[in-house]
PDB file of C-alpha atoms in Angstrom:
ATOM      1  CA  UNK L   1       0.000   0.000   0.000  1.00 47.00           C
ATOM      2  CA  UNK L   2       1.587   3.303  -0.928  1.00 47.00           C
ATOM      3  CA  UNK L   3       2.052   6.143   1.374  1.00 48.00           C
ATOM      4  CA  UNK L   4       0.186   9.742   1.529  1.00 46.00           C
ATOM      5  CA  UNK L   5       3.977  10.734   1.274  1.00 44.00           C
ATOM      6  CA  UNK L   6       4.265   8.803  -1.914  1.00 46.00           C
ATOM      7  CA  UNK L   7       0.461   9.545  -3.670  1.00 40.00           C
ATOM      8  CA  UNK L   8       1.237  12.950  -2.996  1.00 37.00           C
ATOM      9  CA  UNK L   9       4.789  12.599  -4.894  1.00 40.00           C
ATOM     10  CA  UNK L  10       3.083  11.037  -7.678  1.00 38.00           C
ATOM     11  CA  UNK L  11       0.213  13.698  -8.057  1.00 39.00           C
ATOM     12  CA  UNK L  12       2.867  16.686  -7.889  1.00 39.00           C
ATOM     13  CA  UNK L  13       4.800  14.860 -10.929  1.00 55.00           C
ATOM     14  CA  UNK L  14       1.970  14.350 -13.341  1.00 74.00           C
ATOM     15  CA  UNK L  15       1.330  12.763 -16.260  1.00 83.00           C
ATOM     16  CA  UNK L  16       3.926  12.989 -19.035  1.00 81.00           C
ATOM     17  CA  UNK L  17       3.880  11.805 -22.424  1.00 89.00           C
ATOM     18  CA  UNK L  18       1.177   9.730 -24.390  1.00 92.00           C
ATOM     19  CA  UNK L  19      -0.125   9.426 -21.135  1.00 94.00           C
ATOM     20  CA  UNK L  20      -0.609  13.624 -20.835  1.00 96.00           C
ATOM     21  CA  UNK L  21      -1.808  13.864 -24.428  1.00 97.00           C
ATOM     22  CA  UNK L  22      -4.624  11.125 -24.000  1.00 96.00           C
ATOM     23  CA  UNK L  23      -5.946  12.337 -21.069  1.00 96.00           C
ATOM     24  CA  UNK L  24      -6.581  15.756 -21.975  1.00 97.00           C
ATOM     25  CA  UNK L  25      -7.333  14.541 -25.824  1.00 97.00           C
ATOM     26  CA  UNK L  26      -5.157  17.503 -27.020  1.00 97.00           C
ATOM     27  CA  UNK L  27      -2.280  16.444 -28.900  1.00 97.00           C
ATOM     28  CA  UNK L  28       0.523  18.032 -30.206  1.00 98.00           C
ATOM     29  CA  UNK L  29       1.748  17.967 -34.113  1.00 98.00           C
ATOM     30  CA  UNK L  30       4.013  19.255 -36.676  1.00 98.00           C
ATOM     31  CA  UNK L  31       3.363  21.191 -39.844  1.00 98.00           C
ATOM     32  CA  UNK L  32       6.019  21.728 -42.484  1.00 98.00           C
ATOM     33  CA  UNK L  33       5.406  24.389 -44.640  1.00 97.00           C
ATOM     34  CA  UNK L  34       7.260  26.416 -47.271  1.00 95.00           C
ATOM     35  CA  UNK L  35       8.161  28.593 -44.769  1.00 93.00           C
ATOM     36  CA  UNK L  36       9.263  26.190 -42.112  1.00 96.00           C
ATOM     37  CA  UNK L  37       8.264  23.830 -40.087  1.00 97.00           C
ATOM     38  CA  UNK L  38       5.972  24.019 -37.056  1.00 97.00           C
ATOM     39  CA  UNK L  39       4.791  22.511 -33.810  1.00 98.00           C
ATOM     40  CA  UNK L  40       1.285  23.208 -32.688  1.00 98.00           C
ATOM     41  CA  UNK L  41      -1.887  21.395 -31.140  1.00 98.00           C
ATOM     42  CA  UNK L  42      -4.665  20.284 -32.002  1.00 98.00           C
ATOM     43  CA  UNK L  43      -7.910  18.878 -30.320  1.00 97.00           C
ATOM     44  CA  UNK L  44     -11.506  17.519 -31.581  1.00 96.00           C
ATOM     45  CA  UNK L  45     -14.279  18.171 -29.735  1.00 94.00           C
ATOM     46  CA  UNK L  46     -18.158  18.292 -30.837  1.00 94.00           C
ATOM     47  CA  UNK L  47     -19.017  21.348 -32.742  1.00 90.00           C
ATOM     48  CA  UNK L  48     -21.550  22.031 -29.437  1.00 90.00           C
ATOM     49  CA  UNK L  49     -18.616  22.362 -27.387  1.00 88.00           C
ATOM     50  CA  UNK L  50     -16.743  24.895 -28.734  1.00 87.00           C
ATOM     51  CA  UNK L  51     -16.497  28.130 -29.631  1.00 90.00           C
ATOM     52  CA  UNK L  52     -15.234  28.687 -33.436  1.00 89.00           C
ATOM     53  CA  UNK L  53     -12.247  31.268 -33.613  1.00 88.00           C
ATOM     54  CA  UNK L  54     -13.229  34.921 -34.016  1.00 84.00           C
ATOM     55  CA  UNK L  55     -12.212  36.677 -37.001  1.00 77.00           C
ATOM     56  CA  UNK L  56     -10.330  40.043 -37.318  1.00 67.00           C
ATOM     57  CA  UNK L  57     -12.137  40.741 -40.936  1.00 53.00           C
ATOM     58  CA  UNK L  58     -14.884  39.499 -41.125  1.00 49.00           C
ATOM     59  CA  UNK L  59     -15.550  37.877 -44.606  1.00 50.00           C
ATOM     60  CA  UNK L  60     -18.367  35.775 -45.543  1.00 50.00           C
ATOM     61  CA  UNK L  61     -17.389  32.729 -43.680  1.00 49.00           C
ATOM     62  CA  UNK L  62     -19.215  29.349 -44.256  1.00 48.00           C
ATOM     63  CA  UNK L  63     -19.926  29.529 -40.873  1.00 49.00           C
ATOM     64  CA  UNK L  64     -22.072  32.383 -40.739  1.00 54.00           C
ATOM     65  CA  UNK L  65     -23.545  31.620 -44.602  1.00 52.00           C
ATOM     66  CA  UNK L  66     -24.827  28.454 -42.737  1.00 52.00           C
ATOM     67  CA  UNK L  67     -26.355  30.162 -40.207  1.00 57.00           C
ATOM     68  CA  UNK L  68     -27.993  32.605 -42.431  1.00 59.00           C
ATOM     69  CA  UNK L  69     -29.413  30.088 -45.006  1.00 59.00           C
ATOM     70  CA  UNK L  70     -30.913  28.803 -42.018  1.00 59.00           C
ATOM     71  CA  UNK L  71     -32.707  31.784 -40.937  1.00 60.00           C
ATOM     72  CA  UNK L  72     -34.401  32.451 -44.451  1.00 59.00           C
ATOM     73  CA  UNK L  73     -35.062  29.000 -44.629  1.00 58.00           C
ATOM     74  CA  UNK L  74     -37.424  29.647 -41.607  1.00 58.00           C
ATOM     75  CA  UNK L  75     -38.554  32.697 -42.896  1.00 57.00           C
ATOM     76  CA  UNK L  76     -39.761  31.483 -46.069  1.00 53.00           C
ATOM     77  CA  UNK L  77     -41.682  28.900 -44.716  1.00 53.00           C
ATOM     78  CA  UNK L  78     -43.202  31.805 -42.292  1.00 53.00           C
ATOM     79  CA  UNK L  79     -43.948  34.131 -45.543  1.00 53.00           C
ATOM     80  CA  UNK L  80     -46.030  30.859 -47.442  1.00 51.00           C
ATOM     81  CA  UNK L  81     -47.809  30.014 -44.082  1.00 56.00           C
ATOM     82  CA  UNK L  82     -49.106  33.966 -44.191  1.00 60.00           C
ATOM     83  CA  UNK L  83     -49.567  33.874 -47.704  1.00 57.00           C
ATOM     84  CA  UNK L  84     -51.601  31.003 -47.324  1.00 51.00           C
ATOM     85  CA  UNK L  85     -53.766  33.035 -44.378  1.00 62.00           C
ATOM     86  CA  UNK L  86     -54.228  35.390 -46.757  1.00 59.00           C
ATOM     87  CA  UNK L  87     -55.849  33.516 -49.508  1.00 53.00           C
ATOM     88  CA  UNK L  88     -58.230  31.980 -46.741  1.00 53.00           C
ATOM     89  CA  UNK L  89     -59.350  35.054 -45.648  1.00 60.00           C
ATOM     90  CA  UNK L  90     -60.402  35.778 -48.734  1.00 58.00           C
ATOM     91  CA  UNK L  91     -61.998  33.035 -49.310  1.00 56.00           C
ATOM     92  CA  UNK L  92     -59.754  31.957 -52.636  1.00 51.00           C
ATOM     93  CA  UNK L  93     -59.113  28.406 -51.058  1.00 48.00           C
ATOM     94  CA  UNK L  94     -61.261  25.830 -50.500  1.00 50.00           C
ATOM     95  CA  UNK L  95     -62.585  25.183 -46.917  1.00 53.00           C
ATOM     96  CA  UNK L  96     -62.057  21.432 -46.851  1.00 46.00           C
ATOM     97  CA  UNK L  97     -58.372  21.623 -48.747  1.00 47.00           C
ATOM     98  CA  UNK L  98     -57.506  24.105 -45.756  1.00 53.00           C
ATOM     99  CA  UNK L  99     -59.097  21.146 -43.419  1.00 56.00           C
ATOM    100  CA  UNK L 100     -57.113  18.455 -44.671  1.00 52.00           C
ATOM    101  CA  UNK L 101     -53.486  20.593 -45.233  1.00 51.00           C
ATOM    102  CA  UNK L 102     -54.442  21.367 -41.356  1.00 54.00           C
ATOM    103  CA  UNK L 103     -54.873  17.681 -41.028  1.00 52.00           C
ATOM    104  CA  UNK L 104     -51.587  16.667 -42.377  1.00 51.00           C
ATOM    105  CA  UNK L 105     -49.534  19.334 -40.808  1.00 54.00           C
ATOM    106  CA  UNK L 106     -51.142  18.029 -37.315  1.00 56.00           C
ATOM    107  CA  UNK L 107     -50.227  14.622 -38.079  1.00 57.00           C
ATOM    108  CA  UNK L 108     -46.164  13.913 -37.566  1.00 57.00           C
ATOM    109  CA  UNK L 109     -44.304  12.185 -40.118  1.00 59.00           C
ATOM    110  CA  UNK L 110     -41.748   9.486 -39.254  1.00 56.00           C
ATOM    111  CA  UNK L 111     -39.111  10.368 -41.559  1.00 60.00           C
ATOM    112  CA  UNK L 112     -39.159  13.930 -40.196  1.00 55.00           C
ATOM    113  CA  UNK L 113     -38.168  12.962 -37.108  1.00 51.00           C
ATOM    114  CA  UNK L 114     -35.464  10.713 -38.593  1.00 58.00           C
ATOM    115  CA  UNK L 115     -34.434  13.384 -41.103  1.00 54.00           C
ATOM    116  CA  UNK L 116     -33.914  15.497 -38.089  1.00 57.00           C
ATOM    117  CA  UNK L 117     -31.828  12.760 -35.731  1.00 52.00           C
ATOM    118  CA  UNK L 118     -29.614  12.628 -39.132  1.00 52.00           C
ATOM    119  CA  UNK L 119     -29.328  16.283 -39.255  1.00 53.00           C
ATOM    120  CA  UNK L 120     -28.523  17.247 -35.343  1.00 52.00           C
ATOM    121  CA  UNK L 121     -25.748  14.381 -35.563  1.00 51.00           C
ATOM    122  CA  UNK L 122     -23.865  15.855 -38.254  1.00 53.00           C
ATOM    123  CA  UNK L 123     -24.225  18.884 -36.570  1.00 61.00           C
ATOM    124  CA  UNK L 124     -22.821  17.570 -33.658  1.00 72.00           C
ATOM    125  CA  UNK L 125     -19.727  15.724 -34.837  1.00 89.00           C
ATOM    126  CA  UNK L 126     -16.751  16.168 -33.885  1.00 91.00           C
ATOM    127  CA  UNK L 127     -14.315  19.010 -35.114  1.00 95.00           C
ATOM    128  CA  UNK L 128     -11.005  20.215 -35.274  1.00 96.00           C
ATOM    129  CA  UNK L 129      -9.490  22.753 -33.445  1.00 96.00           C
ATOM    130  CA  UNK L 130      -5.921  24.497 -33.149  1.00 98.00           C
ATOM    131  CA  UNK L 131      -4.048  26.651 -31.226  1.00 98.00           C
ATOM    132  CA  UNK L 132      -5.054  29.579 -33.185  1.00 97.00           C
ATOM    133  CA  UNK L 133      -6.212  33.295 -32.075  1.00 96.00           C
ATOM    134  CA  UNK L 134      -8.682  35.587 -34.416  1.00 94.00           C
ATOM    135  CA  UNK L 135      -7.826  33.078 -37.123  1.00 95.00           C
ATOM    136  CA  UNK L 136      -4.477  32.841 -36.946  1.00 96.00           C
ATOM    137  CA  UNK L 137      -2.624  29.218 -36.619  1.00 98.00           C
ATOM    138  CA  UNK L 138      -0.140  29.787 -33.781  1.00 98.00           C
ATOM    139  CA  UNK L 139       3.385  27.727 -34.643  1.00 98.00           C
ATOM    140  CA  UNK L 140       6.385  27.191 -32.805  1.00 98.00           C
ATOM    141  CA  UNK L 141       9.463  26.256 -33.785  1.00 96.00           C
ATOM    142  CA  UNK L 142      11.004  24.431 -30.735  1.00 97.00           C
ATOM    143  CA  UNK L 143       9.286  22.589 -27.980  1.00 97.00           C
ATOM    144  CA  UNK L 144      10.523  24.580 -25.024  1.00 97.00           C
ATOM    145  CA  UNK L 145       8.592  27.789 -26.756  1.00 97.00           C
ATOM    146  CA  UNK L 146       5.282  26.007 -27.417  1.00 98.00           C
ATOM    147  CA  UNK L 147       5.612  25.417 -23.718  1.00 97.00           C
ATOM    148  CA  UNK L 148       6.614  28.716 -22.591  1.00 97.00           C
ATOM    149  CA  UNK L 149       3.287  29.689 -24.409  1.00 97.00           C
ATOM    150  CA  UNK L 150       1.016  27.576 -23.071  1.00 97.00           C
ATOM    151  CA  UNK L 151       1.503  28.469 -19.755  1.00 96.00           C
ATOM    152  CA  UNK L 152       2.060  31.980 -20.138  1.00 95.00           C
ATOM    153  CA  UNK L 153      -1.934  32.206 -20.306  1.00 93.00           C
ATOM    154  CA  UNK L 154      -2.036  34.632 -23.240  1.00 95.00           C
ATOM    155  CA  UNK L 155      -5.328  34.183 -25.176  1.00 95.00           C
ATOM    156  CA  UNK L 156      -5.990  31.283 -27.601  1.00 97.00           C
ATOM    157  CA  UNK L 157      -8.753  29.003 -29.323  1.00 97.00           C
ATOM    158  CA  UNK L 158      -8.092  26.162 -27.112  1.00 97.00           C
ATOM    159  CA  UNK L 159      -8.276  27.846 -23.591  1.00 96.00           C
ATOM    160  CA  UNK L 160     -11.688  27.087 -24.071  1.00 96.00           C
ATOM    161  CA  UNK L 161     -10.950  23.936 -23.330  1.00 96.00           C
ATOM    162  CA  UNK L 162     -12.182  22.270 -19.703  1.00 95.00           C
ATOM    163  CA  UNK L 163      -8.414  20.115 -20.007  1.00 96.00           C
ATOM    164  CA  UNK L 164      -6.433  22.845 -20.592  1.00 97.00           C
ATOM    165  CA  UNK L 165      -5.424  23.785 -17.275  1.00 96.00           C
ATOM    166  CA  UNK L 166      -4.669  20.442 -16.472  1.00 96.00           C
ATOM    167  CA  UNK L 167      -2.259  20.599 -20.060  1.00 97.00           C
ATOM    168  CA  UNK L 168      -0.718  23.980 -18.895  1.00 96.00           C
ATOM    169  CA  UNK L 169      -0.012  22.836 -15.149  1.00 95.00           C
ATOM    170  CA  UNK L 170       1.716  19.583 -16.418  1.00 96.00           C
ATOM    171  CA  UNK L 171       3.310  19.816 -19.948  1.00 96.00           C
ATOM    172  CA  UNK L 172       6.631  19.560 -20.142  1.00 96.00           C
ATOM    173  CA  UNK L 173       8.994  20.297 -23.414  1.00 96.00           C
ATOM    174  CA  UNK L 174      10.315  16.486 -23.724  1.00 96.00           C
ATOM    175  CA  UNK L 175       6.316  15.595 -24.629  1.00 97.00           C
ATOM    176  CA  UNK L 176       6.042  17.875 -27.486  1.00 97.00           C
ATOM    177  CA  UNK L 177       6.905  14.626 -29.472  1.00 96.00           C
ATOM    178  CA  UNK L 178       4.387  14.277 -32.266  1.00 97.00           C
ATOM    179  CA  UNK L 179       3.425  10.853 -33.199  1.00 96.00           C
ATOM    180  CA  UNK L 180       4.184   9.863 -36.868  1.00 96.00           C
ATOM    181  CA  UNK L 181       0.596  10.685 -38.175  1.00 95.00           C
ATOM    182  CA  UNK L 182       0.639  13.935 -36.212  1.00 97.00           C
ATOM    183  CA  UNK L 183       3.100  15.132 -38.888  1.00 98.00           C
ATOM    184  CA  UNK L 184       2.611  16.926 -41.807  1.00 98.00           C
ATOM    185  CA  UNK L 185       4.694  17.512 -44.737  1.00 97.00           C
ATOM    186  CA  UNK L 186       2.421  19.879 -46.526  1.00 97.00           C
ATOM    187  CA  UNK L 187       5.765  21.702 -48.110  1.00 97.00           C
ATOM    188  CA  UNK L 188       6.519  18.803 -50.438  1.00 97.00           C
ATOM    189  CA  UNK L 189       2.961  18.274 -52.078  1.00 97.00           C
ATOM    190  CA  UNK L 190       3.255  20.342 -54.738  1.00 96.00           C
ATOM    191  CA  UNK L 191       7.176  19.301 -56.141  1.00 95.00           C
ATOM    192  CA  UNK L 192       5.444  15.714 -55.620  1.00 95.00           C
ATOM    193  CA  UNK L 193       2.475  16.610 -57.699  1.00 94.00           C
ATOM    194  CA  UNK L 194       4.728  17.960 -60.308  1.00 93.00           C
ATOM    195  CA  UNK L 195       6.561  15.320 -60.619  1.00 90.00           C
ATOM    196  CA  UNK L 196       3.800  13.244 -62.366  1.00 86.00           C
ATOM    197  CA  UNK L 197       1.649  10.103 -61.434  1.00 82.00           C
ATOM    198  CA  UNK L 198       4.018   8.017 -61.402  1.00 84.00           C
ATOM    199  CA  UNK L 199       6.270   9.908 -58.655  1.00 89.00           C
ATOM    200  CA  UNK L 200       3.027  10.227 -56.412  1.00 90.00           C
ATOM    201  CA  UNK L 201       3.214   9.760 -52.779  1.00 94.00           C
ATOM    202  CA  UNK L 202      -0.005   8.429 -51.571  1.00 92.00           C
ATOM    203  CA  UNK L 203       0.470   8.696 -48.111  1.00 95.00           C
ATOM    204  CA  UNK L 204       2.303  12.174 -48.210  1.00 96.00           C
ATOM    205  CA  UNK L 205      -1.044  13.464 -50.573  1.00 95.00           C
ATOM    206  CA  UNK L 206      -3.906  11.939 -48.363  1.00 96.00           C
ATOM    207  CA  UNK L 207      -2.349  13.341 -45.237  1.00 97.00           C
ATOM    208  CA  UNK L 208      -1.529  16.985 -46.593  1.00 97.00           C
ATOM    209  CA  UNK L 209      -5.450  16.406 -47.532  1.00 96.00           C
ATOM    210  CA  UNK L 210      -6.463  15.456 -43.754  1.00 97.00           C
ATOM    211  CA  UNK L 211      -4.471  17.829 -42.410  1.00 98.00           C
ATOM    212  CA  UNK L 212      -5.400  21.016 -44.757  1.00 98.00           C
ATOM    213  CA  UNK L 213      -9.554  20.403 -44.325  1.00 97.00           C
ATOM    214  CA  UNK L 214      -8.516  20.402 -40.786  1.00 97.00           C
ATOM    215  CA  UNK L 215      -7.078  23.679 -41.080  1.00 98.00           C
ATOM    216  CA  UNK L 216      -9.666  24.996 -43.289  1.00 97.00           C
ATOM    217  CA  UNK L 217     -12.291  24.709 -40.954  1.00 96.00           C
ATOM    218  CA  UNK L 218     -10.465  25.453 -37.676  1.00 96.00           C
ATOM    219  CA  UNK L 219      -9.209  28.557 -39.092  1.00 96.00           C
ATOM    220  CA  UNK L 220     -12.315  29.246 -41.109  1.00 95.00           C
ATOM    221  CA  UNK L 221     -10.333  29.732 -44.305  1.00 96.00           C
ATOM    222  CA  UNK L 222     -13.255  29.893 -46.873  1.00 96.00           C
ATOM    223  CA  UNK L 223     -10.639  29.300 -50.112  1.00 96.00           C
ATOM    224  CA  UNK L 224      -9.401  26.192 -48.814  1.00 97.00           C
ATOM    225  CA  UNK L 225     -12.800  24.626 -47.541  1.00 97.00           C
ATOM    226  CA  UNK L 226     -14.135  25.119 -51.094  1.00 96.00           C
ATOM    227  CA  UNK L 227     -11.117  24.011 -52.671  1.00 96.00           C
ATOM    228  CA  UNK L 228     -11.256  20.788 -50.958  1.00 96.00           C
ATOM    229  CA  UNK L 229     -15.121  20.530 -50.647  1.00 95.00           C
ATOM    230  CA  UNK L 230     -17.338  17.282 -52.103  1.00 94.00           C
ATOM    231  CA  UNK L 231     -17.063  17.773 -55.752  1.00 90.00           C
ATOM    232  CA  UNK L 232     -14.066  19.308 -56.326  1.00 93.00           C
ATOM    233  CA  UNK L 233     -11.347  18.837 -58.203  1.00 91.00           C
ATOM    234  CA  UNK L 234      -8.838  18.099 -55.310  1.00 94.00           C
ATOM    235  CA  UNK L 235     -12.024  16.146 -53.830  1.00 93.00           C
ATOM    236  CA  UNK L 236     -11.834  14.191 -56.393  1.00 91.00           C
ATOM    237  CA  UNK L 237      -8.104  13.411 -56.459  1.00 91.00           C
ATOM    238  CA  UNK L 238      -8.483  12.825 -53.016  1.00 91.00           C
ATOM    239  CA  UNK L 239     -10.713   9.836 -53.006  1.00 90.00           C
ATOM    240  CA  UNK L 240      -8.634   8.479 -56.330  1.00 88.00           C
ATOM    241  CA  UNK L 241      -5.773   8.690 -54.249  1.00 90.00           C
ATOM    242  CA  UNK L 242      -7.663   6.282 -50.977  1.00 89.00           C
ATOM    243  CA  UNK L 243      -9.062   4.168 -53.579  1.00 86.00           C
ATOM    244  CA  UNK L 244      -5.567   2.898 -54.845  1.00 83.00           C
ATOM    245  CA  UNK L 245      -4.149   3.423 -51.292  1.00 75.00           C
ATOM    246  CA  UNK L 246      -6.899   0.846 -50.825  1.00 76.00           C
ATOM    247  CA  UNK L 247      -5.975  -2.244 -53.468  1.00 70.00           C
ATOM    248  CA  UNK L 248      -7.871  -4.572 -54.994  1.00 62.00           C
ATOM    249  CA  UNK L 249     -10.409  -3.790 -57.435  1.00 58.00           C
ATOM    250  CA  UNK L 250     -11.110  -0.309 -55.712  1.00 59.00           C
ATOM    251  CA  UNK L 251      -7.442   0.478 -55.995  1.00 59.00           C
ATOM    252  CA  UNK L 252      -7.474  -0.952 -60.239  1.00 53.00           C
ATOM    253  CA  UNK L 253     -10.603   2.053 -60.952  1.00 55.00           C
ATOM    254  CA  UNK L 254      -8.468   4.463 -58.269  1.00 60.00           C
ATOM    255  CA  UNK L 255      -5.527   3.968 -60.530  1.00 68.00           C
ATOM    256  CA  UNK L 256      -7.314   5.020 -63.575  1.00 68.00           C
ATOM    257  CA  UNK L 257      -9.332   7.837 -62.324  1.00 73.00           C
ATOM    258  CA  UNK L 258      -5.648   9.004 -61.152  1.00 74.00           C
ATOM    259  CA  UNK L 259      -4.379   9.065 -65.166  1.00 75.00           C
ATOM    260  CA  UNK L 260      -7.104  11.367 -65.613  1.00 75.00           C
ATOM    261  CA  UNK L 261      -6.351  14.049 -63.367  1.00 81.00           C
ATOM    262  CA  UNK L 262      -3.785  16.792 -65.102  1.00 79.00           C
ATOM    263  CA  UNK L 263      -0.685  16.916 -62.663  1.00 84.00           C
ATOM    264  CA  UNK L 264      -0.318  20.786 -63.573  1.00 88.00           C
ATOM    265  CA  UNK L 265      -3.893  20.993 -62.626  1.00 89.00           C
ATOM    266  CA  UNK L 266      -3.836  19.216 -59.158  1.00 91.00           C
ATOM    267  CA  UNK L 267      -0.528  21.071 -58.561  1.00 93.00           C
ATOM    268  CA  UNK L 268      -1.619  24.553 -58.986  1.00 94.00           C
ATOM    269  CA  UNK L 269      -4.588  23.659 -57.036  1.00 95.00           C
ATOM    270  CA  UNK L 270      -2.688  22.857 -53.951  1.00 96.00           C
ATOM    271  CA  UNK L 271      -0.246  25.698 -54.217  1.00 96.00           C
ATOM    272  CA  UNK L 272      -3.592  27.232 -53.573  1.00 96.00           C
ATOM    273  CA  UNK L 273      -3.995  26.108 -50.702  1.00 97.00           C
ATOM    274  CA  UNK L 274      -0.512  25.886 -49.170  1.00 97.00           C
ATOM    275  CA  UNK L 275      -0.799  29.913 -49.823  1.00 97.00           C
ATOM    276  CA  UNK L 276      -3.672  30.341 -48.106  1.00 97.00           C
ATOM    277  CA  UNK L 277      -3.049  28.176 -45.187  1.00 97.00           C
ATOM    278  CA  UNK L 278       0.756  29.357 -45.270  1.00 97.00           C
ATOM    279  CA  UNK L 279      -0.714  33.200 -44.872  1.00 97.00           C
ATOM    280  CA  UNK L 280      -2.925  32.015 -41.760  1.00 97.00           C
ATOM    281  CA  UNK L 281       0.417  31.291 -40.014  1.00 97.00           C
ATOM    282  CA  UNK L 282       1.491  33.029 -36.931  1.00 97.00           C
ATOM    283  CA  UNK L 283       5.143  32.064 -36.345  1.00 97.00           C
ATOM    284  CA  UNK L 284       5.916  32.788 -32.898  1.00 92.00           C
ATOM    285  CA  UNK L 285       9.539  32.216 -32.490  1.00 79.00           C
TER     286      UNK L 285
END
């Protein structure tokens, strides 16, 4: 049985490590970019939870278009319902159509309330966040001054978090370590791209891709959301590129679909990108 002396050792020394990361489900990783690389965090969290960056311009964000195709959403269906009114008033509908319209609306339908499940879990899922501020990715280049930043308790996107004291009381510099998928080498996509299909790194591409939607939404960077939304051109890449990651048959049509997509093209898309993201960079060292 241990003593009070040696529990109370033990809680004064912390976690450390994997064993710090996974407990406050923040984790640290490294971006390399054309203009160097850099350590950050990065958490997921349902959408509920958390409070998206704020914005020092504000642009039309797809954040806010959401919202607002929301609202007139509601208020068209408010306008017909009036409109409607109207028309009854004046006696220009039928009595018994207004019964059984009344009848229908009264009389809930299944599949709305499943549409509606559907639509409340997607908005619910969980999301990325960074250490950001008003935007802004916030990268370091050595450990020891991504720790002297989080616990100097200047502001931040992830302060928000309820584990983030517990990250700033404990963290040390020897556990800004970032596990091989935590690392990102977004500076070499587009000399890869260039270099034809044949030169291709699959991994390197699909993880720039992971990586750069993360960003996009974190940092509510409207060019590279739409760059990389369903659809698109780098979308489309994308899934070519998982599909022959994958094998088999799905990796024979991925192949194919890859011969089709212009390497000049898919390059000078993600030099897009790597701008934009690049230019949402605060190096702090």
């Amino acid at each position: 049985m241990a003593s009070q002396s040696d529990e109370s050792e033990t809680s004064a020394v912390g976690l450390s490590g994997q064993d710090l990361w996974d407990e406050v489900r923040i984790e640290p990783v490294e971006i390399a970019l054309p203009g160097g690389v850099g350590l950050t965090l990065r958490a997921f969290r349902k959408s509920s939870e958390l409070t998206p960056t704020e914005m020092d311009v504000e642009e039309e964000d797809p954040f806010d278009a959401r919202e607002r195709r929301a609202a007139e959403d509601d208020e068209e269906e408010v306008i017909v319902d009036e409109e409607f009114q109207a028309l009854l008033a004046e006696g220009e509908v039928d009595q018994a159509v207004d019964e059984d319209a009344k009848a229908a609306a009264d009389e809930p339908d299944p599949e709305d309330f499943e549409d509606e499940k559907e639509e409340d879990a997607a908005a619910d899922e969980d999301v990325p966040m960074f250490l950001s501020h008003k935007g802004r990715l916030l990268a370091f280049k050595t450990p020891e001054s991504l720790v002297s930043f989080i616990r100097s308790g200047a502001p931040h996107d992830l302060a928000q978090l309820d584990s983030w004291a517990t990250l700033a009381e404990q963290v040390q510099s020897t556990d800004i370590d970032p596990q091989a998928d935590d690392r990102y080498e977004l500076d070499l996509v587009v000399e890869n791209l260039r270099g034809g299909h044949d030169s291709w790194d699959l991994p390197l591409l699909i993880t720039a891709g992971e990586v750069a939607r993360d960003l996009g939404y974190a940092l509510r960077l409207k060019p590279v959301i739409l760059a990389l939304s369903p659809g698109s051109p780098l979308d489309d890449l994308d899934e070519s590129l998982r599909s022959t990651e994958n094998g088999g048959m799905s990796g024979f049509f991925g192949r194919r679909r890859l011969k089709k997509i212009g390497a000049q093209q898919a390059s000078l898309g993600w030099r897009s990108v790597i701008g934009k993201i690049s230019a949402a960079v605060d190096w702090r060292d």
